[in-house]
Coordinates of C-alpha atoms in Angstrom, one line a residue:
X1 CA -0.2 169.2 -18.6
X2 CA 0.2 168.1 -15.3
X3 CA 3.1 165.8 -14.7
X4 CA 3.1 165.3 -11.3
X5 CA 4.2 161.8 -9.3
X6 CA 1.8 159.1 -10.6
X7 CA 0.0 157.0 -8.1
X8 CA -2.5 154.3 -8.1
X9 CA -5.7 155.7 -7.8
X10 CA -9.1 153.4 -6.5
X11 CA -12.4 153.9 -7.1
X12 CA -14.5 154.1 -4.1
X13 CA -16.0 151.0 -2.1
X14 CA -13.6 148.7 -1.4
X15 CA -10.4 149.0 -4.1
X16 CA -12.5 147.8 -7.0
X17 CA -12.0 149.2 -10.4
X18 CA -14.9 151.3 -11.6
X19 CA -17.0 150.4 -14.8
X20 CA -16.2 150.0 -17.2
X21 CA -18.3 148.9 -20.5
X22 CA -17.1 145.9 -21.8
X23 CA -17.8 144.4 -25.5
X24 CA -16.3 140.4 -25.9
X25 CA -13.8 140.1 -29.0
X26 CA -15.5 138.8 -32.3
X27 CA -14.9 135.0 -32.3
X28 CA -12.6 135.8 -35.8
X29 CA -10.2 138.7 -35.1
X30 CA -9.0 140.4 -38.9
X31 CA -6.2 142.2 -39.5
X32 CA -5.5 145.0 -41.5
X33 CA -4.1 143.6 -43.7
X34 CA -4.6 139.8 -45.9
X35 CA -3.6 136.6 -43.4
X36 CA -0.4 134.9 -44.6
X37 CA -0.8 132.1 -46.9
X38 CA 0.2 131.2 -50.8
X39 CA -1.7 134.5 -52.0
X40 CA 1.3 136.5 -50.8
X41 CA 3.7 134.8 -52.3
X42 CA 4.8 135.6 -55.5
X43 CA 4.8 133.0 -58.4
X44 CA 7.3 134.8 -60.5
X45 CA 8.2 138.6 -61.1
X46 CA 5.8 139.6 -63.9
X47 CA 3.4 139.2 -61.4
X48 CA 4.9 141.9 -59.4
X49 CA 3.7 145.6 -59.2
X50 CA 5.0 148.8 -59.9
X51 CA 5.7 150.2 -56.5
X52 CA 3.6 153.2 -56.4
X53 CA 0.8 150.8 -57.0
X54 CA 1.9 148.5 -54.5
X55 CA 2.4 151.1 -51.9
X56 CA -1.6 153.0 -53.1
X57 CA -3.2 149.3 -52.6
X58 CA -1.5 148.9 -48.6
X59 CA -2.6 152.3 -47.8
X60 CA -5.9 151.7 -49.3
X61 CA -6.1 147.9 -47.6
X62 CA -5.4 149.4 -44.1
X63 CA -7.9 152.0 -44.5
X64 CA -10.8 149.6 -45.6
X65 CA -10.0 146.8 -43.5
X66 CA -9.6 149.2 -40.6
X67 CA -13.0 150.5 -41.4
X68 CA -14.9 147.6 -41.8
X69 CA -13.0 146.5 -38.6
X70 CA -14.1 149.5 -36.5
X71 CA -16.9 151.3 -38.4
X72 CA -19.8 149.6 -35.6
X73 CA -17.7 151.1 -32.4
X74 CA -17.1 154.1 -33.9
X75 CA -20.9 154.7 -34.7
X76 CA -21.4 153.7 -30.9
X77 CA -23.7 150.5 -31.4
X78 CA -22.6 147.1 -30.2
X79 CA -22.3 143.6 -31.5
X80 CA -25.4 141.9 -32.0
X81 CA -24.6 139.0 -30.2
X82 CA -26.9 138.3 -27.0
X83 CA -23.8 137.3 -24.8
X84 CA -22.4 140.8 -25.7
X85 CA -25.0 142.6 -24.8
X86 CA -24.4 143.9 -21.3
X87 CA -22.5 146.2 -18.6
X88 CA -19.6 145.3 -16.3
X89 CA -19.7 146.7 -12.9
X90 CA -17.3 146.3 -9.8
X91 CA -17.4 142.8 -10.4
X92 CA -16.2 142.6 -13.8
X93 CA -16.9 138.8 -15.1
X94 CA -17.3 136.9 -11.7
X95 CA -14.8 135.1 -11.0
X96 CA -12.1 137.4 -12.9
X97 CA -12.8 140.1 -10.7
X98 CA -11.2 138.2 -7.9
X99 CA -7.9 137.4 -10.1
X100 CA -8.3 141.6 -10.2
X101 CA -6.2 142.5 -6.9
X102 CA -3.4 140.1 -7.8
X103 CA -2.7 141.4 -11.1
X104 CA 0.6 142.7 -9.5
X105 CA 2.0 139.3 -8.4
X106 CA 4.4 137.8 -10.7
X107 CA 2.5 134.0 -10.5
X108 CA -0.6 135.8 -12.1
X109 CA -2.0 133.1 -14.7
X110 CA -2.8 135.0 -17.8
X111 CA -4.5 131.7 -19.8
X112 CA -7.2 131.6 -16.5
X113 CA -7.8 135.2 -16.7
X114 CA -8.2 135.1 -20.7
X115 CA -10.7 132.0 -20.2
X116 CA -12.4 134.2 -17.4
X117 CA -13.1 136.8 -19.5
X118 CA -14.1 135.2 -22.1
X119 CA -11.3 136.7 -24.0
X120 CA -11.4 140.0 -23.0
X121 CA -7.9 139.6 -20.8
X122 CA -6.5 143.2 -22.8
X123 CA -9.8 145.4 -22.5
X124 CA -10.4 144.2 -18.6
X125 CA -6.5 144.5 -17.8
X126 CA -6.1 148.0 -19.6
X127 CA -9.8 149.1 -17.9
X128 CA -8.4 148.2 -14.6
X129 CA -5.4 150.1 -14.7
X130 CA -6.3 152.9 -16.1
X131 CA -8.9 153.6 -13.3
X132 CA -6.1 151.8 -10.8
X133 CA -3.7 154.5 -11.8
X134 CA -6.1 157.4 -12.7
X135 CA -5.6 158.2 -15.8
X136 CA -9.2 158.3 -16.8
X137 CA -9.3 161.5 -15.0
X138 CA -5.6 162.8 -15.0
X139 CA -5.9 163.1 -18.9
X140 CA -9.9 163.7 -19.3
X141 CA -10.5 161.3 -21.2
X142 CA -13.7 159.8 -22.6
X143 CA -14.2 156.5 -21.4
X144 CA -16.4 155.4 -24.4
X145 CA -13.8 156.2 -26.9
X146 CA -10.7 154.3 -24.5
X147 CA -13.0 151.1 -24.6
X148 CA -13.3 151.4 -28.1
X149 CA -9.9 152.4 -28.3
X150 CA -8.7 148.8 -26.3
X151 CA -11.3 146.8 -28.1
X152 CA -10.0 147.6 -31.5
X153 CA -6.9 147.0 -30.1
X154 CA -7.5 143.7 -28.7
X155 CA -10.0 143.0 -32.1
X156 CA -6.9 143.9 -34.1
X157 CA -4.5 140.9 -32.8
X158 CA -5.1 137.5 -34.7
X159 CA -6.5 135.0 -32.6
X160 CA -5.5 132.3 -35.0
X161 CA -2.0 133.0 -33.8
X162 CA -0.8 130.5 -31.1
X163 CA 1.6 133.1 -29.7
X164 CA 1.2 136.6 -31.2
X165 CA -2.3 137.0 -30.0
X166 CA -4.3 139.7 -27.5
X167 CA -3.4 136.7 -24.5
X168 CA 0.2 137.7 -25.3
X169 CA -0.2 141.4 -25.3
X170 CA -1.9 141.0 -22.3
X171 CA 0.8 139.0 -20.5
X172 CA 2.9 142.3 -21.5
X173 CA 0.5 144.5 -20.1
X174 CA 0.6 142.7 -16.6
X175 CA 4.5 142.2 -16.8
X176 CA 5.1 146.1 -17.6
X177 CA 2.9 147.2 -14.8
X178 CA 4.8 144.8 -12.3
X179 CA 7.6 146.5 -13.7
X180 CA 6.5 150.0 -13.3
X181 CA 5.8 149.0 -9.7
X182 CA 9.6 148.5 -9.0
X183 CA 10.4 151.1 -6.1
X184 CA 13.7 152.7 -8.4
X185 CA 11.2 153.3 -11.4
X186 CA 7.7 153.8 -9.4
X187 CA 8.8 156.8 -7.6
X188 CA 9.6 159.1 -10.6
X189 CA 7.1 157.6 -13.1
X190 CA 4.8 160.5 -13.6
X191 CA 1.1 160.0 -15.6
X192 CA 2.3 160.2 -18.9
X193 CA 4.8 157.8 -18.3
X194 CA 2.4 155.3 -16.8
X195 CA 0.4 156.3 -20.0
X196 CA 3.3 155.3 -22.1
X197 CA 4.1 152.0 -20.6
X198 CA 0.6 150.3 -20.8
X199 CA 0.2 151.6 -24.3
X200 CA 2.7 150.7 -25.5
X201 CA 2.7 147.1 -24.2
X202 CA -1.0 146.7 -24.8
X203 CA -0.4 147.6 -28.8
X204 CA 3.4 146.4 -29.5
X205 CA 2.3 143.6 -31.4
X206 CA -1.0 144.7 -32.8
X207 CA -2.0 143.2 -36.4
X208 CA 1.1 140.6 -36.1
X209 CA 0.8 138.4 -38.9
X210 CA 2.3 134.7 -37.2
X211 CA 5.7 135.0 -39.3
X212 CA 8.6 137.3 -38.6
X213 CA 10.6 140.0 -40.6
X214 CA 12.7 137.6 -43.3
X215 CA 9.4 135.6 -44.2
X216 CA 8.1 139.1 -45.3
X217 CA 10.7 140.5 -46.9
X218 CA 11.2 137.2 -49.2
X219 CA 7.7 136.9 -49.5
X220 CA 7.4 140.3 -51.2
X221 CA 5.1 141.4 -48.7
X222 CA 3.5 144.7 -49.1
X223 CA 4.7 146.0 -45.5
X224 CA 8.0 145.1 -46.3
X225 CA 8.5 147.6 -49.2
X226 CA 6.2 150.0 -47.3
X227 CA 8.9 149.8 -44.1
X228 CA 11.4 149.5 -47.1
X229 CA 12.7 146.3 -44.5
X230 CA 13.5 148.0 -41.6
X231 CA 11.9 147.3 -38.2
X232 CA 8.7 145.6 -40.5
X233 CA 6.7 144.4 -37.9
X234 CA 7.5 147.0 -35.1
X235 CA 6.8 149.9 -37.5
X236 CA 3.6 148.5 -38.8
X237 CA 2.6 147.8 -35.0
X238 CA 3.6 151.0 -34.7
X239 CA 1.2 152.9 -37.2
X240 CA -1.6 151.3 -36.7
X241 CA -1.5 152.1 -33.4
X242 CA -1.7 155.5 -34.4
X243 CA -4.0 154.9 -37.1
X244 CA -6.7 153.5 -34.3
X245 CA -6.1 156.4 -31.8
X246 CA -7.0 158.8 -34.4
X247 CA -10.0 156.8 -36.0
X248 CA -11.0 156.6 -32.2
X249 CA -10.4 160.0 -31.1
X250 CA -9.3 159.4 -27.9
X251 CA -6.8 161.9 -27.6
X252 CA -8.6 164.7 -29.9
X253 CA -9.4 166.6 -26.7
X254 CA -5.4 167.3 -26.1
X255 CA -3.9 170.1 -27.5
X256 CA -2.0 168.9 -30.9
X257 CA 1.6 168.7 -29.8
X258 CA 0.5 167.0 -27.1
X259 CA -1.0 164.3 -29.3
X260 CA 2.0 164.0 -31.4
X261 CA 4.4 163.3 -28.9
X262 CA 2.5 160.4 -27.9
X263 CA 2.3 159.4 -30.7
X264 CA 6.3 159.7 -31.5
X265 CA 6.7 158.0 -27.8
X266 CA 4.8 155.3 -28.4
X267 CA 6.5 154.7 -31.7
X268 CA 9.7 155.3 -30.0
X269 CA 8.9 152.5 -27.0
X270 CA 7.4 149.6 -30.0
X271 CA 10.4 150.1 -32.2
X272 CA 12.9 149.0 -29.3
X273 CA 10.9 145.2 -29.4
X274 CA 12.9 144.9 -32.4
X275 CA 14.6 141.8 -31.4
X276 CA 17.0 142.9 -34.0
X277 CA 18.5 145.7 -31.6
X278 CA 18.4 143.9 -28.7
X279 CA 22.1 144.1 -28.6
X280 CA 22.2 148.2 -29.1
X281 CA 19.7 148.5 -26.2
X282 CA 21.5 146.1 -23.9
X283 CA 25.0 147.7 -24.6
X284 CA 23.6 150.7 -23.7
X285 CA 22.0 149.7 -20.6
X286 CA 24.9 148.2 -19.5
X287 CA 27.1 151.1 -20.0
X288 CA 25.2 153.2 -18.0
X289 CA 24.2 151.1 -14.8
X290 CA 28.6 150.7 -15.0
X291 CA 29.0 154.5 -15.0
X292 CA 26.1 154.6 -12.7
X293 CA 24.7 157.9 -14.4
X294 CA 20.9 156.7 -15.0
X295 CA 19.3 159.9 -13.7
X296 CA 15.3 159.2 -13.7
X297 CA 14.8 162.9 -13.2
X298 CA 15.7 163.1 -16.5
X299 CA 12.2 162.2 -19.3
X300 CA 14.5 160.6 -21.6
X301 CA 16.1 158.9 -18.6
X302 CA 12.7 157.8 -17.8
X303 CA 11.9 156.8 -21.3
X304 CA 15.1 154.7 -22.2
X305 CA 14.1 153.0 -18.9
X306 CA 10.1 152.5 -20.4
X307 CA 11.7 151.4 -23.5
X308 CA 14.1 148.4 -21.6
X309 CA 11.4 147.8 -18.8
X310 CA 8.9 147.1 -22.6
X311 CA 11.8 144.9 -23.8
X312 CA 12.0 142.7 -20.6
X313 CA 8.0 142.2 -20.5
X314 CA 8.1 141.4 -24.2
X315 CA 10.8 137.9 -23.9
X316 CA 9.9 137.6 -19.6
X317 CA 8.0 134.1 -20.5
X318 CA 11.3 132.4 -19.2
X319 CA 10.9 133.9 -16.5
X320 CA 7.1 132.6 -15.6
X321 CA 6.6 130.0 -13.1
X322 CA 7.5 126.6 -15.3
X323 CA 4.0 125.7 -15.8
X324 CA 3.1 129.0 -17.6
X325 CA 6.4 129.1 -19.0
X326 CA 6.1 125.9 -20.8
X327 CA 2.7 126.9 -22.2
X328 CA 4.3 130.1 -23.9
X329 CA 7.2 128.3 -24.8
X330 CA 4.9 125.6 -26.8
X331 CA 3.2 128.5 -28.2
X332 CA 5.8 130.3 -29.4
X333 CA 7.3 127.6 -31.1
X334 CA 4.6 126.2 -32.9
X335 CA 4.5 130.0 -34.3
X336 CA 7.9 129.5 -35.8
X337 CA 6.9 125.6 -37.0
X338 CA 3.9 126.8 -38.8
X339 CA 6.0 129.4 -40.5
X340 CA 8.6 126.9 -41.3
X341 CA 5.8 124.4 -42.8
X342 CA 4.9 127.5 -44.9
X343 CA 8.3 127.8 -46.1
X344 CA 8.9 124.4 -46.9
X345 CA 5.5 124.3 -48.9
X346 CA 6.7 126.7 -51.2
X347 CA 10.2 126.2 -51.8
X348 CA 11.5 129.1 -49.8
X349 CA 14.8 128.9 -47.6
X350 CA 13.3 127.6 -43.7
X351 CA 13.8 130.5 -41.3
X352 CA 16.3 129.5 -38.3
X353 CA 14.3 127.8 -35.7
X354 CA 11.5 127.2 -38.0
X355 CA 11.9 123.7 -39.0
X356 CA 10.1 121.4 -36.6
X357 CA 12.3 118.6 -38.5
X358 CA 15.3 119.7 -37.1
X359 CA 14.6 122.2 -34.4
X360 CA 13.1 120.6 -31.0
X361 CA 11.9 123.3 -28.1
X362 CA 14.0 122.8 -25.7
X363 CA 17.0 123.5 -28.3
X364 CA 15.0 126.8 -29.0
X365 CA 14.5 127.6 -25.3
X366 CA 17.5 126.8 -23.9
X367 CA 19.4 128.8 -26.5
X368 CA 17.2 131.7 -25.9
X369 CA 17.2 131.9 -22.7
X370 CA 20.8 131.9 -22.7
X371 CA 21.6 134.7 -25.3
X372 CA 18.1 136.8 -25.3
X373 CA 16.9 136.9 -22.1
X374 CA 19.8 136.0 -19.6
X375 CA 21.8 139.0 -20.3
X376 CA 18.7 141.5 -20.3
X377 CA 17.4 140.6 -17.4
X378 CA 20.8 140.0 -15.3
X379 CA 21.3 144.0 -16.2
X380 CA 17.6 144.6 -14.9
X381 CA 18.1 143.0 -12.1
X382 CA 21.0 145.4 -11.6
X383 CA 18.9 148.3 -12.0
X384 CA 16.5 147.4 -9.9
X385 CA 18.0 146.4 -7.0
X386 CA 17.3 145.7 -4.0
X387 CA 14.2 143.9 -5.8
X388 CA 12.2 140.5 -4.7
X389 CA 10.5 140.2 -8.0
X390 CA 14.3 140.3 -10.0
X391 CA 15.6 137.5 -7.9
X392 CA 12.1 135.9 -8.2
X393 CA 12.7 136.0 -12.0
X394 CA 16.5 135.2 -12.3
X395 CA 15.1 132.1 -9.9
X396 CA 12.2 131.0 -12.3
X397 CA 14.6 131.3 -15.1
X398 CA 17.6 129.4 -13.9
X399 CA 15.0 126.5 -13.0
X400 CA 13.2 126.7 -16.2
X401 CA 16.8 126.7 -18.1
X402 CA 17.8 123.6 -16.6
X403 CA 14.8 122.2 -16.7
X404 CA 15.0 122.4 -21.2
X405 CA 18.7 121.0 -20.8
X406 CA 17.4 118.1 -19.0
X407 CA 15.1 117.6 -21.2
X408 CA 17.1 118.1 -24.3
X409 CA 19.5 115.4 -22.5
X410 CA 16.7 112.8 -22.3
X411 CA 16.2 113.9 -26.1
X412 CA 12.5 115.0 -25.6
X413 CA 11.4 116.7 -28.4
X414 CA 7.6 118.7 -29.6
X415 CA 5.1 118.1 -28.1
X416 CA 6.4 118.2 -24.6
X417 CA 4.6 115.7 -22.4
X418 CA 1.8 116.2 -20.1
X419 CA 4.0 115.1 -16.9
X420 CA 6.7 117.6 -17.6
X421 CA 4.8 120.2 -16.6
X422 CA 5.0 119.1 -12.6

């Protein structure tokens, strides 16, 4: 395989992306595996199941639901809906196509783009820059089987989510490819680490179920004996990534060891959005922008680079302009209050930052800004230097910081008002 110097590739015309079929997301999005509520929760242990049983009904649960999930695009026919019955040219969906050539700007509003697509923000995003970067070609691959490969991606977030939803992986999509645009990393990324990247940040968070790793694990959740508690979330992420870029075939045409170290990469790049490790990775980092030995020459250079670069794009919301900032912030948090509702409902122990009693938003942001994302993105910004869009970022996220103290001062609490947003 070719692994020369990637660079963005156009189709002809004028810079527009080339079409690309595109099939709108099913109004209810289902997982692969049951949505969390009192079913999962175990009422006392003689309820529970041996655990070769347990571990026989989770791999027969993902295959069904994956099935019934993806059976139609597999056999090639469409939804039956009359609004998804049609082909997208240059033009996309109207008025998205012209949000299209700004995807690269840091200011790019995600929620319009979503609403412009009609939901489709991943597909149209991951259509555009695969064409934008020629991958299509570089890796031969079928583009029937890579739109049915991003639509059962996108299909396979839960819209029900306020955070953890195909809007959010596509804000990681545009975020990584702003990333992989910085001149230090752009000019050694070669095609399969472009590949990688927009994978990878397309499908971190496929199939995430609204509540984190603890609720799962004292919940007696299946994929937490299946994970045996380790990485949960990212390794079940993780698989069925893998499980939908077999079902789809996509890369069938590659020889097989070629195949299999995507798939290890891309397991490889999803595990490191463990929050848990967020330390690990950022010591790391740190150590070696202070020895100053990052050589990008290197591929596991590169892909310890892919793997931060995923981290920053994963928790970069604070670093949004303030009115899409907020909006992910609200988001987020309501995520962690409907958990903590859950947890109260049936006895269990309320997660930290769950309890929407006790727990206000700007308390949560503030805090995370200042132990999360600060120190990640202060040692980006080091890496990247000389870079507009770091100090761009550190800017947004300074304002956006004081802007939760102040608010936590004036002892504003959820939901934030309308006139905080100017």
């Amino acid at each position: 395989m070719n692994t020369t110097q990637v660079k963005p590739h156009y189709g002809a015309h004028d810079g527009s992306p080339k079409s690309c079929l595109s099939v709108p997301a099913p109004t209810e999005r289902r997982g692969s595996y049951p949505l969390v509520d009192k079913h999962i929760v175990k009422a006392s242990d003689q309820q529970r199941e041996p655990e070769w049983v347990r571990r026989r009904h989770m791999k027969n649960l993902l295959s069904f639901q994956r099935f019934r999930h993806a059976s139609r695009l597999l056999r090639g026919s469409l939804p039956r809906t009359p609004e998804s019955l049609h082909l997208v040219d240059y033009d996309y969906l109207g008025q998205a196509a012209h949000m299209l050539p700004k995807v690269g700007t840091w200011n790019f509003d995600i929620f319009l783009f979503d609403r412009l697509t009609n939901g489709n923000s991943l597909v149209t995003l991951m259509c555009h820059l695969f064409n934008l970067y020629g991958l299509v070609q570089h890796f031969q691959l079928d583009m029937v089987k890579l739109h049915r490969f991003f639509s059962m991606v996108q299909s396979d977030y839960h819209s029900q989510n306020p955070y953890h939803n195909a809007m959010h992986a596509a804000d990681v999509i545009q975020a990584m490819y702003c990333f992989l645009r910085e001149p230090r990393l752009a000019e050694q990324l070669n095609p399969l680490d472009v590949f990688l990247g927009l994978m990878a940040a397309a499908a971190h968070d496929v199939d995430h179920p609204g509540v984190n790793q603890p609720f799962l694990i004292k919940t007696q959740h299946h994929l937490a004996s299946l994970y045996q508690n380790m990485s949960v979330l990212e390794s079940h992420h993780w698989r069925s990534t893998v499980g939908m870029l077999r079902q789809s075939r996509l890369l069938s045409h590659l020889p097989a060891d070629i195949s299999q170290k995507v798939e290890q990469q891309l397991g490889s790049l999803i595990l490191a959005t463990d929050i848990s490790r967020q330390n690990e990775f950022l010591l790391t980092f740190r150590a070696h922008l202070d020895k100053r030995d990052l050589d990008l020459k290197l591929p596991s250079h590169r892909h310890f680079i892919l793997q931060i670069a995923l981290k920053c794009a994963d928790i970069c919301n604070p670093c949004r302009v303030w009115p899409l900032s907020k909006q992910w912030s609200e988001r987020v948090c309501e995520e962690f209050f409907r958990q903590g509702d859950l947890e109260r409902k049936f006895n269990l122990e309320i997660s930290p930052l769950c309890d929407q009693q006790v727990d206000s938003i700007p308390v949560i942001q503030s805090g995370f800004i200042s132990y999360i994302v600060e120190p990640l993105f202060a040692e980006w910004r080091r890496f990247s230097e000389p870079s507009a869009l770091s100090g761009t970022m550190m800017a947004n996220m300074r304002q956006n910081k004081a802007r939760w103290i102040r608010l936590l001062q004036d002892g504003k609490t959820r939901p934030l008002e309308s006139e905080d947003v100017s």
